[in-house]
Amino acid sequence: MYYKLYIDSVFILQMTTDLYLLSLAGQIMRRTATRRRKWLGAAAGAGMSCLFLMLPVFTVGGRLLLGAVPVSMCMMCLTYQIHGVRRLLRASLLMAAAGFFLGGGMIWILNRLRTVMKGSGGLFLTLAAGVLSYLVMKAVLQWLLRRREDNLRTVRVYVPSLGQEIRISALVDTGNHLSDPLSGAPVSVISGKIAGCMASCLSQEKFHAVPYRSVGKQSGILPAYELPEVLIEDAGGTLKREHVIVAVCDTGISEESEYQMILHPGLLEN
């Protein structure tokens, strides 16, 4: 079986799709780039995809799969100036996830357009389906990101040894039900890196052992400490909380996260 591919149509379709994927991935990663860089990345990705298509190995699908990771890594490097194999792989996976949903939306829309227009489609209908799918995904992403931002707070903690406050981005996790087994006080979670910055606040005299359960681990004990005072900046003002218990745990808080603390929702209640 032979396939007849028009390389100009493939290049235009691939470049347009890559442009959408770069935009969506940039939204997810909170990275910005100029239009020139986005077009450059999309054109480079389309050109590389066409080169992989012309390789005399495997099937058409196999060639595209073979070039998927290196092509997306090069696009991310050119567009968003991301360096390092680990970061590029993570960015490529995000782009692949965006491509999965974008492609699914395109197929669904394309089938409806073909039914309405009573035709087999072609490049124009495919591009139209891509635009509609991209606009829907962009709107959904913006809604999800706005909801995420609504759950972010800024926490200020005074560090005696430094003689100053440190500001921490905290995520309000409504699923956080950690509490001190003795007093029943709500327990928030901070990363090990932040714990090192406020070491003088974490007195052994105020040490707590907090039991917890998580996915992949039935049970465990978290080292926790009592902070004398915490200021939480909210849209409605600043909340002052005293004797706040924080547990030290890096699970769920990576170095690349926007937040360094998982705030117990009970601390926002009056």
Short mmCIF file of C-alpha atoms in Angstrom, two decimals:
data_model
loop_
_atom_site.label_atom_id
_atom_site.label_comp_id
_atom_site.label_asym_id
_atom_site.label_seq_id
_atom_site.Cartn_x
_atom_site.Cartn_y
_atom_site.Cartn_z
CA MET A 1 0.00 0.00 0.00
CA TYR A 2 1.28 3.42 -0.98
CA TYR A 3 0.42 6.85 0.40
CA LYS A 4 0.61 10.03 -1.64
CA LEU A 5 1.61 12.95 0.58
CA TYR A 6 1.91 16.53 -0.60
CA ILE A 7 4.83 17.89 1.34
CA ASP A 8 3.65 21.51 1.14
CA SER A 9 0.27 20.60 2.64
CA VAL A 10 1.96 18.50 5.33
CA PHE A 11 4.30 21.39 6.19
CA ILE A 12 1.47 23.95 6.45
CA LEU A 13 -0.72 21.64 8.54
CA GLN A 14 2.16 20.62 10.82
CA MET A 15 3.38 24.19 11.31
CA THR A 16 -0.12 25.41 12.20
CA THR A 17 -0.60 22.55 14.66
CA ASP A 18 2.84 23.15 16.21
CA LEU A 19 1.99 26.82 16.64
CA TYR A 20 -1.15 25.89 18.59
CA LEU A 21 0.74 23.35 20.71
CA LEU A 22 3.52 25.80 21.54
CA SER A 23 0.95 28.37 22.63
CA LEU A 24 -0.93 25.87 24.82
CA ALA A 25 2.25 24.45 26.35
CA GLY A 26 3.47 27.97 27.10
CA GLN A 27 0.22 28.69 28.95
CA ILE A 28 0.59 25.56 31.06
CA MET A 29 4.25 26.25 31.91
CA ARG A 30 3.63 29.98 32.45
CA ARG A 31 6.29 30.89 29.89
CA THR A 32 6.14 33.67 27.33
CA ALA A 33 7.74 34.10 23.94
CA THR A 34 7.55 36.60 21.12
CA ARG A 35 5.46 35.82 18.05
CA ARG A 36 8.66 35.59 16.04
CA ARG A 37 10.03 32.87 18.32
CA LYS A 38 6.76 30.95 18.22
CA TRP A 39 6.69 31.03 14.43
CA LEU A 40 10.37 30.06 14.33
CA GLY A 41 9.76 27.10 16.64
CA ALA A 42 6.68 25.99 14.70
CA ALA A 43 8.45 26.26 11.33
CA ALA A 44 11.49 24.35 12.64
CA GLY A 45 9.23 21.65 14.05
CA ALA A 46 7.31 21.31 10.79
CA GLY A 47 10.52 21.13 8.78
CA MET A 48 11.97 18.44 11.05
CA SER A 49 8.71 16.45 10.91
CA CYS A 50 8.82 16.53 7.10
CA LEU A 51 12.42 15.28 7.17
CA PHE A 52 11.45 12.38 9.44
CA LEU A 53 8.58 11.55 7.08
CA MET A 54 11.04 11.13 4.20
CA LEU A 55 13.26 8.67 6.05
CA PRO A 56 13.29 5.29 4.26
CA VAL A 57 12.51 3.32 7.46
CA PHE A 58 9.42 2.09 9.26
CA THR A 59 5.91 3.17 8.38
CA VAL A 60 4.60 6.75 8.24
CA GLY A 61 3.29 6.47 11.80
CA GLY A 62 6.59 4.96 12.95
CA ARG A 63 8.58 7.84 11.46
CA LEU A 64 6.38 10.42 13.13
CA LEU A 65 6.66 8.60 16.46
CA LEU A 66 10.43 8.36 16.07
CA GLY A 67 10.77 12.11 15.63
CA ALA A 68 8.13 13.20 18.15
CA VAL A 69 10.42 13.68 21.16
CA PRO A 70 13.48 15.25 19.48
CA VAL A 71 11.27 17.54 17.38
CA SER A 72 9.26 18.81 20.36
CA MET A 73 12.46 19.27 22.41
CA CYS A 74 14.01 21.40 19.68
CA MET A 75 10.82 23.44 19.36
CA MET A 76 10.71 24.12 23.11
CA CYS A 77 14.38 25.06 23.15
CA LEU A 78 14.00 27.50 20.26
CA THR A 79 10.74 29.06 21.43
CA TYR A 80 10.98 29.22 25.22
CA GLN A 81 14.74 28.96 25.70
CA ILE A 82 14.40 25.84 27.86
CA HIS A 83 17.69 24.04 28.47
CA GLY A 84 18.60 20.78 30.17
CA VAL A 85 17.45 17.31 29.12
CA ARG A 86 15.14 16.85 32.12
CA ARG A 87 13.33 20.15 31.62
CA LEU A 88 13.06 19.62 27.89
CA LEU A 89 11.60 16.14 28.39
CA ARG A 90 9.05 17.53 30.84
CA ALA A 91 8.13 20.30 28.39
CA SER A 92 7.85 17.73 25.59
CA LEU A 93 5.48 15.59 27.66
CA LEU A 94 3.31 18.64 28.34
CA MET A 95 3.28 19.41 24.65
CA ALA A 96 2.36 15.79 23.86
CA ALA A 97 -0.53 15.95 26.36
CA ALA A 98 -1.77 19.16 24.74
CA GLY A 99 -1.45 17.48 21.34
CA PHE A 100 -3.52 14.51 22.51
CA PHE A 101 -6.47 16.69 23.52
CA LEU A 102 -6.04 19.04 20.56
CA GLY A 103 -6.00 16.11 18.13
CA GLY A 104 -9.06 14.54 19.76
CA GLY A 105 -10.94 17.82 19.47
CA MET A 106 -9.89 18.23 15.85
CA ILE A 107 -11.14 14.76 14.93
CA TRP A 108 -14.49 15.34 16.66
CA ILE A 109 -14.99 18.75 15.00
CA LEU A 110 -13.73 17.54 11.61
CA ASN A 111 -16.25 14.70 11.53
CA ARG A 112 -19.07 17.18 12.21
CA LEU A 113 -17.84 19.62 9.57
CA ARG A 114 -17.63 16.86 6.96
CA THR A 115 -21.20 15.82 7.74
CA VAL A 116 -22.50 19.38 7.39
CA MET A 117 -20.51 20.21 4.25
CA LYS A 118 -21.10 16.81 2.63
CA GLY A 119 -17.49 16.47 1.58
CA SER A 120 -14.36 14.52 2.36
CA GLY A 121 -12.71 17.57 3.87
CA GLY A 122 -9.23 18.50 2.81
CA LEU A 123 -6.67 20.97 4.08
CA PHE A 124 -9.15 23.81 4.61
CA LEU A 125 -11.51 21.80 6.81
CA THR A 126 -8.60 20.35 8.79
CA LEU A 127 -7.22 23.84 9.47
CA ALA A 128 -10.69 25.06 10.47
CA ALA A 129 -11.07 22.13 12.88
CA GLY A 130 -7.66 22.95 14.32
CA VAL A 131 -8.62 26.59 14.95
CA LEU A 132 -11.87 25.64 16.70
CA SER A 133 -10.20 22.94 18.80
CA TYR A 134 -7.41 25.32 19.81
CA LEU A 135 -9.84 28.09 20.83
CA VAL A 136 -11.84 25.66 22.98
CA MET A 137 -8.70 24.26 24.65
CA LYS A 138 -7.32 27.76 25.24
CA ALA A 139 -10.55 28.84 26.96
CA VAL A 140 -10.59 25.72 29.15
CA LEU A 141 -6.94 26.20 30.12
CA GLN A 142 -7.48 29.84 31.03
CA TRP A 143 -10.42 28.85 33.24
CA LEU A 144 -8.39 26.14 34.98
CA LEU A 145 -5.42 28.46 35.50
CA ARG A 146 -7.66 31.17 36.95
CA ARG A 147 -9.07 28.65 39.40
CA ARG A 148 -5.55 27.62 40.34
CA GLU A 149 -4.53 31.23 40.91
CA ASP A 150 -7.54 31.69 43.18
CA ASN A 151 -6.11 28.95 45.40
CA LEU A 152 -2.66 30.56 45.69
CA ARG A 153 -1.84 32.70 48.70
CA THR A 154 1.25 34.53 49.92
CA VAL A 155 2.44 33.60 53.40
CA ARG A 156 4.87 35.71 55.42
CA VAL A 157 6.94 34.11 58.16
CA TYR A 158 9.30 36.02 60.47
CA VAL A 159 12.72 34.37 60.81
CA PRO A 160 14.51 35.53 64.00
CA SER A 161 18.01 34.55 62.91
CA LEU A 162 17.70 36.63 59.73
CA GLY A 163 15.81 39.46 61.39
CA GLN A 164 13.35 39.59 58.53
CA GLU A 165 10.29 37.99 57.00
CA ILE A 166 10.37 35.48 54.17
CA ARG A 167 7.54 35.32 51.66
CA ILE A 168 6.25 31.94 50.58
CA SER A 169 3.78 31.08 47.82
CA ALA A 170 1.24 28.68 49.27
CA LEU A 171 -1.40 26.51 47.63
CA VAL A 172 -4.70 26.20 49.49
CA ASP A 173 -5.48 22.48 49.30
CA THR A 174 -9.10 21.73 50.17
CA GLY A 175 -8.15 18.06 50.33
CA ASN A 176 -5.59 18.65 53.06
CA HIS A 177 -7.01 17.14 56.25
CA LEU A 178 -3.76 16.90 58.21
CA SER A 179 -4.17 17.73 61.86
CA ASP A 180 -2.16 17.42 65.04
CA PRO A 181 -3.21 14.19 66.80
CA LEU A 182 -3.13 15.82 70.25
CA SER A 183 -4.59 19.30 69.79
CA GLY A 184 -6.51 18.74 66.55
CA ALA A 185 -4.93 21.92 65.10
CA PRO A 186 -4.65 22.13 61.30
CA VAL A 187 -1.27 21.21 59.84
CA SER A 188 0.17 22.80 56.70
CA VAL A 189 3.08 21.39 54.69
CA ILE A 190 6.32 23.10 53.66
CA SER A 191 9.20 21.89 51.51
CA GLY A 192 12.56 20.88 52.97
CA LYS A 193 14.21 23.82 51.20
CA ILE A 194 11.92 26.35 52.89
CA ALA A 195 12.35 24.57 56.20
CA GLY A 196 16.09 25.16 55.90
CA CYS A 197 15.52 28.88 55.33
CA MET A 198 13.50 29.21 58.53
CA ALA A 199 15.53 26.80 60.66
CA SER A 200 15.64 29.19 63.62
CA CYS A 201 11.83 29.10 63.79
CA LEU A 202 11.69 25.32 63.97
CA SER A 203 12.51 24.73 67.60
CA GLN A 204 12.82 21.16 68.86
CA GLU A 205 10.81 22.23 71.88
CA LYS A 206 7.86 22.75 69.55
CA PHE A 207 8.33 19.46 67.69
CA HIS A 208 5.25 17.44 66.68
CA ALA A 209 4.97 14.01 65.08
CA VAL A 210 2.08 14.06 62.62
CA PRO A 211 0.79 10.77 61.16
CA TYR A 212 -0.39 10.86 57.55
CA ARG A 213 -1.61 8.71 54.71
CA SER A 214 -1.02 9.25 51.01
CA VAL A 215 -1.41 7.53 47.68
CA GLY A 216 1.27 4.88 47.23
CA LYS A 217 2.08 4.76 50.95
CA GLN A 218 -0.30 3.46 53.58
CA SER A 219 0.98 5.51 56.48
CA GLY A 220 3.93 7.51 57.78
CA ILE A 221 5.09 10.14 60.25
CA LEU A 222 5.93 13.72 59.28
CA PRO A 223 8.22 15.92 61.40
CA ALA A 224 6.27 19.06 62.28
CA TYR A 225 7.02 22.26 64.15
CA GLU A 226 5.04 25.14 65.59
CA LEU A 227 5.59 28.60 64.16
CA PRO A 228 4.87 31.46 66.59
CA GLU A 229 3.17 33.65 63.98
CA VAL A 230 2.17 33.51 60.33
CA LEU A 231 0.67 36.27 58.16
CA ILE A 232 -1.48 35.12 55.23
CA GLU A 233 -2.09 37.65 52.46
CA ASP A 234 -5.53 37.25 50.93
CA ALA A 235 -7.62 39.32 48.51
CA GLY A 236 -9.61 40.61 51.46
CA GLY A 237 -6.55 41.64 53.49
CA THR A 238 -4.02 39.98 55.78
CA LEU A 239 -4.86 37.19 58.19
CA LYS A 240 -2.75 36.75 61.30
CA ARG A 241 -2.45 33.24 62.71
CA GLU A 242 -0.49 32.26 65.81
CA HIS A 243 0.96 28.88 66.82
CA VAL A 244 0.73 27.48 63.30
CA ILE A 245 1.91 23.90 62.86
CA VAL A 246 3.85 23.08 59.69
CA ALA A 247 5.07 19.65 58.62
CA VAL A 248 8.20 19.20 56.51
CA CYS A 249 7.66 17.11 53.40
CA ASP A 250 8.88 17.41 49.79
CA THR A 251 6.20 15.09 48.39
CA GLY A 252 3.99 17.05 46.02
CA ILE A 253 6.21 20.14 46.18
CA SER A 254 8.91 20.06 43.51
CA GLU A 255 11.62 22.68 43.02
CA GLU A 256 9.83 23.88 39.88
CA SER A 257 6.45 24.30 41.60
CA GLU A 258 4.89 27.75 41.79
CA TYR A 259 4.31 27.19 45.49
CA GLN A 260 6.50 26.03 48.38
CA MET A 261 3.76 25.43 50.92
CA ILE A 262 0.47 23.52 51.02
CA LEU A 263 -1.78 25.60 53.23
CA HIS A 264 -4.48 23.99 55.34
CA PRO A 265 -7.87 25.55 54.43
CA GLY A 266 -8.75 25.73 58.13
CA LEU A 267 -6.26 28.60 58.55
CA LEU A 268 -8.43 30.81 56.31
CA GLU A 269 -11.54 30.36 58.42
CA ASN A 270 -12.52 33.07 60.88
#
